[in-house]
Amino acid sequence: MPVDLTKVLKLAEDAAREAGDLMMKSFRSDFQVSKKGRFDLVTEVDLACEKLLRDRISTAFPEHKIVGEEGEATGGGDLVWYLDPIDGTVNFAHGHQYFCVSVGFFNGNEGLVGVIHAPALGQTWTAAKGMGAFRDGKKCHVSKHATLEESLCGTGFPSGEKARSNYYPDELSAFMQNAQGIRRCGSAAIDLALVSDGTYELYWERGLKPWDISAGCVLVSEAGGRLSCGDGRPFDVLSDSIIASNGLVHAAATEIICSSKTS
Ligand code: IPD
Ligand code: CA
């Protein structure tokens, strides 16, 4: 049976906004924080938001698979919801405003719907296949800057991947010499949303999970951008690395990323 993307998008946006309201009730208050790894945090708010998202989705679409950051996968088949209840948990735990809820809906490797809601920033990005990408209800597009020299580039330093920190000095140095600016906001999903609305020309990162990138990848595609794995291979939502761009700087960025030291 074909999926009604308008219905999926509405459910995703409503649920994301509801989760965002829940986050804001606890933001900068005394909530419980636990460690999943040495630097990897989960708060009681992450858990409550994931539960809310799972409840809303499984009630509306009981036949779909759900893969979330904070729980076991449920269901089966090719239609999958990827949920990051709080992308930017470390920011959230420190009272930093760059965090969001990220809801992606895929058929296999094909991105169908993406919603990223950043409640403390008061911004929401939405997209559905063939319908375009929107920031706060207004259609958005990737930027038209064609060189790295004109590019603002986002990246991230994976929390659970300190072992790979030696990847970074080389490529950061190359980007510092070639790009207008580099930013690291602490939420992969917001980084991708910022490529989709033309704020960034480029975003790249390693050590990612599908719930970090799925929604943002739908946004970037629908906004006219380009996606690939971090080693230049074609986009794969299950790959742990990504290069997302406005298309125009993709080749130049990929060359730097792929020729930098990676061990
Ligand atoms: C993290 C954020 C961060 C990225 C990490 C992710 P989390 O997600 O997206 O920007 O650098 O790789 O794990 O843990 O805050 O949901
Ligand atoms: Ca995440």
XYZ file of N, CA and C and ligand atoms in Angstrom:
806
model
N 0.855 -1.198 0.000
C 0.000 0.000 0.000
C 0.894 1.252 0.000
N 0.640 2.224 -0.909
C 1.478 3.435 -0.924
C 1.330 4.227 0.385
N 2.411 4.904 0.779
C 2.371 5.648 2.037
C 1.916 7.076 1.755
N 1.030 7.579 2.591
C 0.550 8.952 2.451
C 1.565 9.870 3.154
N 2.458 10.480 2.357
C 3.549 11.263 2.958
C 3.048 12.508 3.677
N 1.926 13.049 3.236
C 1.375 14.237 3.925
C 0.963 13.856 5.345
N 0.392 12.662 5.466
C -0.029 12.188 6.793
C 1.199 11.886 7.671
N 2.200 11.259 7.057
C 3.427 10.940 7.806
C 4.096 12.234 8.282
N 4.180 13.213 7.381
C 4.832 14.492 7.715
C 4.105 15.195 8.862
N 2.787 15.200 8.794
C 2.005 15.876 9.846
C 2.217 15.192 11.205
N 2.146 13.873 11.173
C 2.354 13.125 12.432
C 3.759 13.402 12.975
N 4.753 13.376 12.075
C 6.152 13.588 12.501
C 6.314 14.987 13.099
N 5.745 15.981 12.453
C 5.913 17.355 12.953
C 5.168 17.554 14.275
N 3.933 17.038 14.349
C 3.163 17.181 15.601
C 3.895 16.513 16.761
N 4.396 15.295 16.513
C 5.081 14.551 17.586
C 6.372 15.263 17.978
N 7.103 15.785 16.987
C 8.364 16.483 17.280
C 8.088 17.741 18.114
N 7.035 18.452 17.780
C 6.708 19.674 18.547
C 6.305 19.317 19.981
N 5.565 18.220 20.107
C 5.153 17.786 21.450
C 6.400 17.418 22.281
N 7.330 16.697 21.651
C 8.576 16.337 22.353
C 9.370 17.607 22.687
N 9.371 18.555 21.777
C 10.076 19.826 22.022
C 9.507 20.556 23.237
N 8.192 20.536 23.375
C 7.556 21.182 24.550
C 8.008 20.498 25.837
N 8.086 19.169 25.756
C 8.528 18.397 26.932
C 9.968 18.777 27.320
N 10.816 18.903 26.313
C 12.217 19.299 26.581
C 12.300 20.652 27.252
N 11.502 21.590 26.746
C 11.601 22.960 27.261
C 11.112 23.071 28.703
N 10.243 22.130 29.117
C 9.797 22.132 30.525
C 10.974 21.818 31.453
N 11.938 21.025 30.951
C 13.062 20.593 31.799
C 14.347 21.360 31.531
N 14.406 22.061 30.401
C 15.662 22.708 29.990
C 16.176 23.624 31.099
N 17.448 23.520 31.395
C 18.125 24.310 32.443
C 17.515 24.098 33.827
N 16.968 22.884 34.030
C 16.491 22.550 35.374
C 17.286 21.337 35.855
N 16.848 20.782 36.950
C 17.628 19.733 37.577
C 17.129 18.351 37.152
N 17.471 17.900 35.977
C 17.001 16.581 35.526
C 18.126 15.563 35.697
N 17.715 14.284 35.626
C 18.694 13.208 35.844
C 19.539 12.950 34.594
N 20.832 12.862 34.772
C 21.743 12.578 33.656
C 22.522 11.303 33.979
N 22.567 10.354 33.014
C 23.382 9.154 33.203
C 24.378 9.050 32.057
N 25.350 8.166 32.238
C 26.369 7.991 31.203
C 26.157 6.681 30.454
N 26.192 6.756 29.107
C 26.141 5.531 28.297
C 27.562 5.102 27.950
N 28.471 6.052 28.009
C 29.884 5.809 27.740
C 30.640 6.897 28.485
N 31.944 6.931 28.316
C 32.733 7.890 29.100
C 32.278 9.331 28.853
N 31.942 9.647 27.570
C 31.533 11.019 27.236
C 30.106 11.079 26.701
N 29.440 9.936 26.683
C 28.144 9.823 26.019
C 27.025 9.854 27.072
N 26.169 10.871 27.007
C 25.162 11.071 28.045
C 23.770 10.675 27.583
N 22.935 10.327 28.539
C 21.495 10.225 28.283
C 20.799 10.832 29.499
N 19.780 11.637 29.247
C 19.053 12.258 30.356
C 17.671 11.619 30.458
N 17.026 11.866 31.589
C 15.659 11.345 31.719
C 14.748 11.999 30.676
N 15.128 13.173 30.195
C 14.312 13.867 29.180
C 14.439 13.164 27.820
N 15.659 12.707 27.468
C 15.821 11.905 26.231
C 14.850 10.726 26.270
N 14.844 10.032 27.413
C 14.027 8.812 27.515
C 12.538 9.129 27.418
N 12.113 10.194 28.104
C 10.684 10.562 28.069
C 10.271 10.991 26.656
N 11.158 11.723 25.975
C 10.825 12.188 24.612
C 10.778 11.019 23.633
N 11.711 10.079 23.776
C 11.670 8.931 22.859
C 10.391 8.119 23.080
N 10.004 7.972 24.337
C 8.776 7.220 24.617
C 7.577 7.910 23.955
N 7.525 9.229 24.108
C 6.423 9.995 23.498
C 6.396 9.788 21.976
N 7.560 9.906 21.337
C 7.622 9.757 19.872
C 7.189 8.350 19.453
N 7.708 7.354 20.161
C 7.357 5.965 19.829
C 5.853 5.733 19.988
N 5.262 6.276 21.075
C 3.821 6.099 21.298
C 3.014 6.700 20.146
N 3.359 7.947 19.788
C 2.593 8.623 18.726
C 2.698 7.869 17.403
N 3.928 7.428 17.074
C 4.147 6.785 15.767
C 3.514 5.397 15.729
N 3.713 4.611 16.800
C 3.184 3.237 16.736
C 1.661 3.231 16.801
N 1.069 4.276 17.391
C -0.397 4.349 17.376
C -0.895 4.645 15.961
N -0.238 5.584 15.281
C -0.698 5.979 13.937
C -0.288 4.977 12.858
N 0.915 4.392 13.018
C 1.452 3.493 11.981
C 2.008 2.225 12.629
N 1.120 1.369 13.153
C 1.603 0.190 13.884
C 2.434 -0.764 13.023
N 2.303 -0.651 11.699
C 2.994 -1.602 10.819
C 4.435 -1.162 10.503
N 4.845 0.036 10.932
C 6.183 0.527 10.577
C 7.241 0.149 11.614
N 8.470 0.024 11.140
C 9.606 -0.245 12.033
C 10.046 1.063 12.702
N 10.481 0.974 13.954
C 10.985 2.164 14.663
C 12.383 1.869 15.200
N 13.322 2.747 14.837
C 14.696 2.637 15.324
C 15.021 3.951 16.036
N 15.212 3.883 17.349
C 15.473 5.111 18.107
C 16.777 5.013 18.855
N 17.348 6.186 19.178
C 18.662 6.196 19.844
C 18.623 5.535 21.213
N 17.507 5.665 21.926
C 17.507 5.258 23.330
C 16.731 3.969 23.615
N 16.428 3.173 22.583
C 15.682 1.935 22.861
C 15.937 0.884 21.806
N 15.338 -0.284 21.995
C 15.466 -1.369 21.028
C 14.622 -1.061 19.794
N 15.058 -1.543 18.646
C 14.252 -1.391 17.434
C 12.995 -2.250 17.564
N 11.884 -1.741 17.027
C 10.655 -2.534 17.035
C 10.113 -2.633 15.612
N 9.383 -3.702 15.341
C 8.749 -3.870 14.031
C 9.750 -4.312 12.982
N 9.262 -4.434 11.748
C 10.137 -4.887 10.672
C 9.709 -4.276 9.355
N 10.399 -4.664 8.287
C 10.048 -4.173 6.959
C 10.917 -3.002 6.546
N 10.630 -2.472 5.343
C 11.474 -1.422 4.762
C 11.105 -0.022 5.233
N 9.875 0.155 5.726
C 9.454 1.500 6.151
C 9.898 1.726 7.589
N 10.873 2.624 7.736
C 11.534 2.782 9.045
C 11.499 4.229 9.514
N 11.151 4.393 10.789
C 11.264 5.701 11.460
C 12.571 5.708 12.241
N 13.402 6.737 12.016
C 14.622 6.912 12.793
C 14.412 8.081 13.754
N 14.542 7.801 15.050
C 14.221 8.823 16.050
C 15.439 9.210 16.870
N 15.729 10.491 16.897
C 16.707 10.996 17.864
C 15.926 11.954 18.764
N 15.577 11.484 19.980
C 14.700 12.311 20.822
C 15.341 13.644 21.178
N 16.637 13.598 21.530
C 17.393 14.854 21.684
C 18.703 14.668 20.944
N 18.856 15.347 19.822
C 20.158 15.341 19.162
C 20.897 16.574 19.670
N 22.035 16.312 20.330
C 22.732 17.384 21.039
C 22.496 17.233 22.534
N 22.524 15.997 22.999
C 22.264 15.737 24.428
C 23.292 16.435 25.325
N 24.547 16.464 24.885
C 25.570 17.123 25.718
C 25.242 18.613 25.832
N 24.837 19.227 24.726
C 24.411 20.640 24.795
C 23.244 20.794 25.764
N 22.230 19.959 25.586
C 21.025 20.035 26.442
C 21.409 19.926 27.918
N 22.291 18.965 28.233
C 22.679 18.735 29.634
C 23.435 19.933 30.209
N 24.100 20.692 29.332
C 24.864 21.860 29.808
C 24.071 23.160 29.710
N 22.822 23.093 29.264
C 22.028 24.319 29.136
C 22.353 25.127 27.885
N 22.969 24.475 26.887
C 23.309 25.131 25.613
C 22.120 24.922 24.659
N 21.753 25.965 23.918
C 20.485 25.921 23.175
C 20.473 25.103 21.882
N 21.644 24.624 21.432
C 21.671 23.887 20.168
C 21.378 22.404 20.380
N 20.105 22.086 20.483
C 19.662 20.692 20.534
C 18.330 20.632 19.814
N 17.945 19.431 19.429
C 16.703 19.323 18.660
C 16.136 17.915 18.772
N 14.926 17.767 18.277
C 14.363 16.438 18.074
C 14.425 16.170 16.570
N 14.851 14.973 16.215
C 15.030 14.639 14.806
C 14.232 13.384 14.468
N 13.348 13.510 13.502
C 12.477 12.396 13.107
C 12.618 12.179 11.602
N 13.162 11.025 11.227
C 13.314 10.709 9.812
C 12.481 9.489 9.462
N 11.958 9.471 8.243
C 11.165 8.330 7.786
C 11.717 7.886 6.441
N 12.115 6.620 6.356
C 12.774 6.095 5.160
C 12.085 4.839 4.643
N 12.201 4.634 3.323
C 11.865 3.349 2.732
C 13.192 2.755 2.272
N 13.742 1.820 3.053
C 15.100 1.349 2.762
C 16.068 2.513 2.871
N 16.792 2.771 1.760
C 17.772 3.871 1.773
C 17.192 5.163 1.204
N 15.894 5.140 0.897
C 15.266 6.319 0.282
C 14.605 7.182 1.361
N 15.072 8.408 1.502
C 14.506 9.321 2.498
C 13.155 9.849 2.045
N 12.130 9.714 2.903
C 10.781 10.152 2.515
C 10.322 11.384 3.287
N 10.616 11.418 4.591
C 10.174 12.559 5.407
C 11.263 12.879 6.428
N 11.467 14.164 6.672
C 12.403 14.582 7.718
C 11.861 15.778 8.468
N 11.914 15.712 9.798
C 11.500 16.857 10.626
C 12.572 17.079 11.693
N 13.048 18.302 11.776
C 14.007 18.683 12.819
C 13.439 19.898 13.531
N 13.208 19.741 14.834
C 12.595 20.823 15.614
C 13.549 21.193 16.747
N 13.999 22.442 16.736
C 14.947 22.920 17.750
C 14.192 23.896 18.653
N 13.621 23.403 19.749
C 12.679 24.236 20.509
C 13.311 25.457 21.164
N 14.569 25.352 21.622
C 15.176 26.518 22.276
C 15.570 27.583 21.256
N 15.769 27.160 19.993
C 16.072 28.124 18.923
C 14.790 28.651 18.294
N 13.683 27.956 18.570
C 12.399 28.348 17.964
C 12.395 28.118 16.465
N 13.091 27.061 16.003
C 13.130 26.796 14.554
C 12.764 25.350 14.253
N 12.061 25.200 13.129
C 11.619 23.871 12.707
C 11.861 23.729 11.210
N 12.502 22.631 10.829
C 12.742 22.344 9.411
C 11.947 21.084 9.044
N 11.293 21.092 7.901
C 10.493 19.936 7.484
C 10.721 19.654 5.992
N 10.585 18.395 5.627
C 10.682 18.038 4.205
C 9.995 16.716 3.957
N 9.439 16.575 2.772
C 8.918 15.279 2.342
C 9.298 15.113 0.874
N 9.542 13.865 0.478
C 10.037 13.591 -0.878
C 9.120 14.199 -1.942
N 9.718 14.986 -2.813
C 8.978 15.596 -3.912
C 8.216 16.848 -3.524
N 8.246 17.224 -2.247
C 7.459 18.391 -1.794
C 8.342 19.558 -1.386
N 9.666 19.390 -1.410
C 10.563 20.481 -1.036
C 10.893 20.487 0.446
N 11.772 21.420 0.802
C 12.205 21.573 2.206
C 11.766 22.946 2.699
N 11.458 23.009 3.986
C 10.914 24.245 4.560
C 11.579 24.556 5.895
N 11.842 25.830 6.138
C 12.245 26.273 7.475
C 11.141 27.175 8.000
N 10.566 26.796 9.124
C 9.456 27.545 9.722
C 8.368 27.848 8.683
N 8.056 26.835 7.896
C 6.949 26.936 6.945
C 7.287 27.635 5.642
N 8.514 28.157 5.526
C 8.893 28.867 4.298
C 9.890 28.014 3.512
N 9.630 27.871 2.211
C 10.478 27.005 1.390
C 11.949 27.418 1.492
N 12.837 26.443 1.630
C 14.262 26.793 1.684
C 15.064 25.986 0.669
N 16.243 26.534 0.356
C 17.124 25.939 -0.659
C 18.557 25.973 -0.147
N 19.386 25.098 -0.687
C 20.809 25.172 -0.373
C 21.384 26.452 -0.981
N 22.559 26.843 -0.499
C 23.132 28.114 -0.953
C 23.748 27.991 -2.352
N 24.084 29.143 -2.915
C 24.636 29.142 -4.275
C 26.137 29.411 -4.297
N 26.761 29.511 -3.128
C 28.209 29.760 -3.123
C 28.945 28.548 -3.713
N 29.847 28.838 -4.641
C 30.421 27.744 -5.420
C 31.840 27.370 -5.018
N 32.428 28.103 -4.080
C 33.816 27.770 -3.698
C 33.906 27.616 -2.179
N 34.911 26.870 -1.747
C 35.127 26.725 -0.300
C 35.497 28.069 0.307
N 36.156 28.888 -0.461
C 36.548 30.208 0.036
C 35.326 31.037 0.475
N 34.183 30.752 -0.129
C 32.949 31.476 0.253
C 32.089 30.646 1.203
N 32.613 29.517 1.692
C 31.772 28.553 2.406
C 31.916 28.603 3.917
N 30.751 28.510 4.586
C 30.723 28.281 6.032
C 30.471 26.775 6.196
N 31.377 26.102 6.893
C 31.359 24.639 6.944
C 31.109 24.155 8.361
N 30.156 23.231 8.521
C 29.891 22.639 9.833
C 30.517 21.259 9.925
N 30.943 20.903 11.119
C 31.417 19.543 11.346
C 31.126 19.151 12.787
N 31.491 17.944 13.166
C 31.267 17.490 14.540
C 32.402 16.591 14.961
N 32.572 16.482 16.268
C 33.597 15.601 16.819
C 32.861 14.534 17.602
N 32.773 13.320 17.079
C 31.908 12.296 17.668
C 32.234 11.991 19.124
N 31.204 11.947 19.961
C 31.417 11.789 21.398
C 31.969 10.411 21.764
N 31.535 9.385 21.074
C 31.980 8.046 21.428
C 33.195 7.600 20.646
N 33.819 8.473 19.913
C 34.852 8.073 18.961
C 36.146 8.825 19.196
N 36.496 9.013 20.451
C 37.716 9.783 20.726
C 38.932 9.128 20.063
N 38.861 7.781 19.896
C 39.990 7.077 19.298
C 40.305 7.620 17.914
N 39.279 8.189 17.279
C 39.513 8.684 15.921
C 39.820 10.187 15.906
N 40.106 10.754 17.073
C 40.350 12.199 17.115
C 41.560 12.575 16.263
N 42.421 11.600 15.988
C 43.573 11.915 15.134
C 43.192 12.107 13.664
N 41.904 11.882 13.335
C 41.448 12.186 11.971
C 41.447 13.699 11.725
N 41.242 14.443 12.803
C 40.815 15.824 12.608
C 41.880 16.873 12.313
N 43.057 16.846 12.987
C 43.984 17.959 12.791
C 44.284 18.247 11.322
N 44.550 17.193 10.553
C 44.884 17.384 9.135
C 43.781 18.070 8.356
N 42.561 17.518 8.480
C 41.495 18.075 7.636
C 41.032 19.426 8.147
N 41.041 19.632 9.462
C 40.661 20.953 9.962
C 41.652 21.996 9.483
N 42.906 21.621 9.506
C 43.930 22.546 9.030
C 43.689 22.869 7.546
N 43.362 21.834 6.749
C 43.101 22.072 5.321
C 41.874 22.961 5.131
N 40.807 22.701 5.932
C 39.607 23.560 5.798
C 39.902 24.982 6.281
N 40.717 25.108 7.339
C 41.044 26.456 7.822
C 41.778 27.260 6.757
N 42.550 26.547 5.947
C 43.287 27.265 4.901
C 42.437 27.540 3.668
N 41.327 26.801 3.523
C 40.565 26.916 2.271
C 39.138 27.434 2.402
N 38.573 27.379 3.622
C 37.160 27.763 3.769
C 37.016 29.084 4.518
N 35.872 29.727 4.312
C 35.642 31.017 4.975
C 35.523 30.843 6.497
N 34.878 29.743 6.925
C 34.730 29.525 8.362
C 34.320 28.095 8.658
N 34.607 27.653 9.883
C 34.225 26.305 10.331
C 33.440 26.454 11.626
N 32.345 25.711 11.765
C 31.517 25.751 12.975
C 31.299 24.335 13.482
N 31.071 24.227 14.808
C 30.803 22.923 15.407
C 29.703 23.176 16.432
N 28.444 22.867 16.070
C 27.322 23.283 16.928
C 26.903 22.229 17.937
N 27.280 20.955 17.731
C 26.954 19.926 18.720
C 25.693 19.147 18.444
N 25.124 19.343 17.258
C 23.969 18.531 16.850
C 24.088 18.278 15.353
N 24.300 17.011 15.006
C 24.431 16.655 13.593
C 23.163 17.021 12.818
N 22.014 16.817 13.469
C 20.748 17.102 12.790
C 20.626 18.591 12.469
N 20.983 19.451 13.424
C 20.911 20.899 13.146
C 21.931 21.269 12.074
N 23.114 20.651 12.105
C 24.111 20.923 11.064
C 23.524 20.662 9.669
N 22.835 19.529 9.527
C 22.247 19.193 8.224
C 21.128 20.164 7.860
N 20.319 20.540 8.864
C 19.243 21.512 8.602
C 19.850 22.830 8.098
N 21.010 23.188 8.647
C 21.655 24.445 8.240
C 22.251 24.370 6.839
N 22.552 23.159 6.372
C 22.940 23.022 4.956
C 21.688 23.195 4.093
N 20.584 22.606 4.540
C 19.363 22.655 3.717
C 18.836 24.077 3.551
N 19.045 24.924 4.550
C 18.467 26.285 4.419
C 19.485 27.315 3.939
N 20.675 26.810 3.521
C 21.650 27.712 2.909
C 22.542 28.459 3.892
N 22.432 28.143 5.195
C 23.313 28.793 6.174
C 24.740 28.275 6.012
N 24.877 26.945 5.936
C 26.163 26.301 5.669
C 26.191 25.843 4.209
N 27.384 25.864 3.640
C 27.554 25.265 2.311
C 27.880 23.779 2.448
N 28.424 23.401 3.623
C 28.946 22.040 3.779
C 28.833 21.585 5.218
N 28.621 20.281 5.393
C 28.737 19.653 6.715
C 29.334 18.276 6.496
N 30.278 17.895 7.340
C 30.817 16.528 7.276
C 31.094 16.031 8.690
N 30.981 14.735 8.859
C 31.277 14.156 10.173
C 31.422 12.643 10.056
N 32.122 12.044 11.050
C 32.254 10.584 11.147
C 31.651 10.121 12.467
N 31.477 8.825 12.609
C 31.018 8.269 13.888
C 29.552 8.538 14.152
N 28.750 8.570 13.099
C 27.328 8.925 13.233
C 26.438 7.684 13.202
N 25.196 7.874 13.619
C 24.183 6.819 13.576
C 23.044 7.311 12.687
N 22.222 6.371 12.185
C 21.153 6.812 11.259
C 20.172 7.809 11.889
N 19.965 7.700 13.236
C 19.022 8.660 13.841
C 19.594 10.072 13.892
N 20.947 10.210 13.820
C 21.539 11.554 13.790
C 21.263 12.243 12.453
N 21.286 11.461 11.363
C 21.353 12.076 10.026
C 20.117 11.900 9.156
N 19.234 10.937 9.504
C 18.176 10.571 8.553
C 17.289 11.766 8.181
N 16.780 12.467 9.183
C 15.864 13.586 8.882
C 16.593 14.678 8.104
N 17.811 14.991 8.541
C 18.568 16.055 7.887
C 18.893 15.724 6.442
N 19.083 14.442 6.155
C 19.401 14.055 4.780
C 18.205 14.273 3.848
N 17.008 14.033 4.355
C 15.813 14.306 3.528
C 15.741 15.816 3.257
N 16.028 16.609 4.280
C 16.009 18.070 4.112
C 17.003 18.520 3.045
N 18.243 18.012 3.153
C 19.282 18.454 2.210
C 18.915 18.052 0.777
N 18.437 16.820 0.598
C 18.052 16.387 -0.763
C 16.929 17.246 -1.309
N 15.914 17.455 -0.489
C 14.752 18.217 -0.965
C 15.073 19.693 -1.199
N 16.145 20.174 -0.550
C 16.541 21.582 -0.736
C 17.504 21.735 -1.910
N 17.783 20.622 -2.618
C 18.637 20.699 -3.810
C 20.097 20.410 -3.547
N 20.413 19.862 -2.371
C 21.809 19.591 -2.034
C 22.261 18.213 -2.449
N 23.486 17.884 -2.042
C 24.077 16.591 -2.411
C 24.591 15.886 -1.165
N 24.454 14.565 -1.175
C 24.878 13.744 -0.033
C 25.806 12.645 -0.515
N 26.799 12.318 0.300
C 27.568 11.090 0.046
C 28.108 10.592 1.377
N 28.641 9.367 1.359
C 29.319 8.873 2.554
C 30.618 9.670 2.714
N 31.199 9.578 3.884
C 32.417 10.340 4.165
C 33.610 9.961 3.307
N 33.553 8.771 2.692
C 34.657 8.383 1.810
C 34.307 8.612 0.342
N 33.208 9.342 0.104
C 32.841 9.701 -1.263
C 31.890 8.720 -1.931
N 31.649 7.549 -1.290
C 30.712 6.592 -1.893
C 29.300 7.165 -1.884
N 28.366 6.617 -2.694
C 26.998 7.127 -2.714
C 26.357 7.087 -1.324
N 25.434 7.989 -1.098
C 24.769 8.118 0.199
C 24.210 6.783 0.689
N 24.423 6.521 1.973
C 23.867 5.332 2.615
C 23.487 5.758 4.035
N 22.195 5.698 4.350
C 21.734 6.188 5.656
C 22.354 5.381 6.797
N 22.805 4.149 6.497
C 23.394 3.311 7.545
C 24.917 3.480 7.652
N 25.486 4.300 6.781
C 26.928 4.554 6.882
C 27.176 5.435 8.110
N 28.376 5.331 8.702
C 28.614 6.139 9.911
C 29.293 7.470 9.602
N 29.370 7.811 8.317
C 30.001 9.094 8.001
C 29.237 9.770 6.870
N 29.345 11.091 6.813
C 28.573 11.805 5.797
C 29.269 13.074 5.324
N 29.042 13.365 4.046
C 29.367 14.686 3.504
C 28.060 15.200 2.901
N 27.620 16.366 3.348
C 26.379 16.976 2.840
C 26.725 18.385 2.406
N 26.270 18.755 1.225
C 26.674 20.076 0.731
C 25.609 20.661 -0.179
N 25.907 21.875 -0.646
C 25.025 22.514 -1.631
C 25.274 21.948 -3.031
N 26.121 20.952 -3.140
C 26.437 20.350 -4.448
C 27.653 21.011 -5.062
N 27.703 22.327 -4.994
C 28.740 23.073 -5.710
C 30.133 22.896 -5.088
N 30.187 22.697 -3.777
C 31.508 22.557 -3.133
C 31.793 21.101 -2.764
N 30.935 20.191 -3.216
C 31.038 18.795 -2.785
C 32.377 18.159 -3.194
N 32.752 18.348 -4.446
C 33.968 17.689 -4.954
C 35.199 18.223 -4.229
N 35.275 19.531 -4.063
C 36.448 20.132 -3.398
C 36.531 19.664 -1.948
N 35.380 19.605 -1.279
C 35.363 19.177 0.130
C 35.725 17.697 0.237
N 35.169 16.894 -0.650
C 35.435 15.445 -0.613
C 36.923 15.173 -0.807
N 37.538 15.944 -1.675
C 38.976 15.744 -1.918
C 39.774 15.995 -0.632
N 39.432 17.051 0.085
C 40.152 17.342 1.347
C 39.902 16.235 2.361
N 38.608 15.870 2.514
C 38.241 14.899 3.557
C 38.882 13.539 3.265
N 38.858 13.144 2.006
C 39.376 11.814 1.658
C 40.893 11.770 1.601
N 41.531 12.921 1.439
C 42.995 12.859 1.368
C 43.644 13.165 2.702
N 42.812 13.453 3.739
C 43.390 13.714 5.057
C 43.729 12.400 5.730
N 44.631 12.485 6.679
C 45.067 11.286 7.405
C 43.875 10.647 8.133
N 43.697 9.353 7.998
C 42.542 8.718 8.640
C 42.923 7.552 9.540
N 44.149 7.518 10.015
C 44.491 6.475 10.977
C 45.617 6.950 11.877
C 25.522 13.658 18.787
C 25.424 14.990 18.088
C 26.801 15.550 17.818
C 27.635 14.597 17.013
C 27.681 13.230 17.674
C 26.280 12.697 17.933
P 23.598 12.966 20.526
O 24.240 13.101 19.015
O 24.727 14.864 16.880
O 26.760 16.745 17.064
O 28.930 15.124 16.915
O 28.330 12.338 16.791
O 26.377 11.464 18.601
O 24.423 11.959 21.240
O 23.656 14.302 21.132
O 22.215 12.509 20.252
Ca 22.111 12.111 18.073
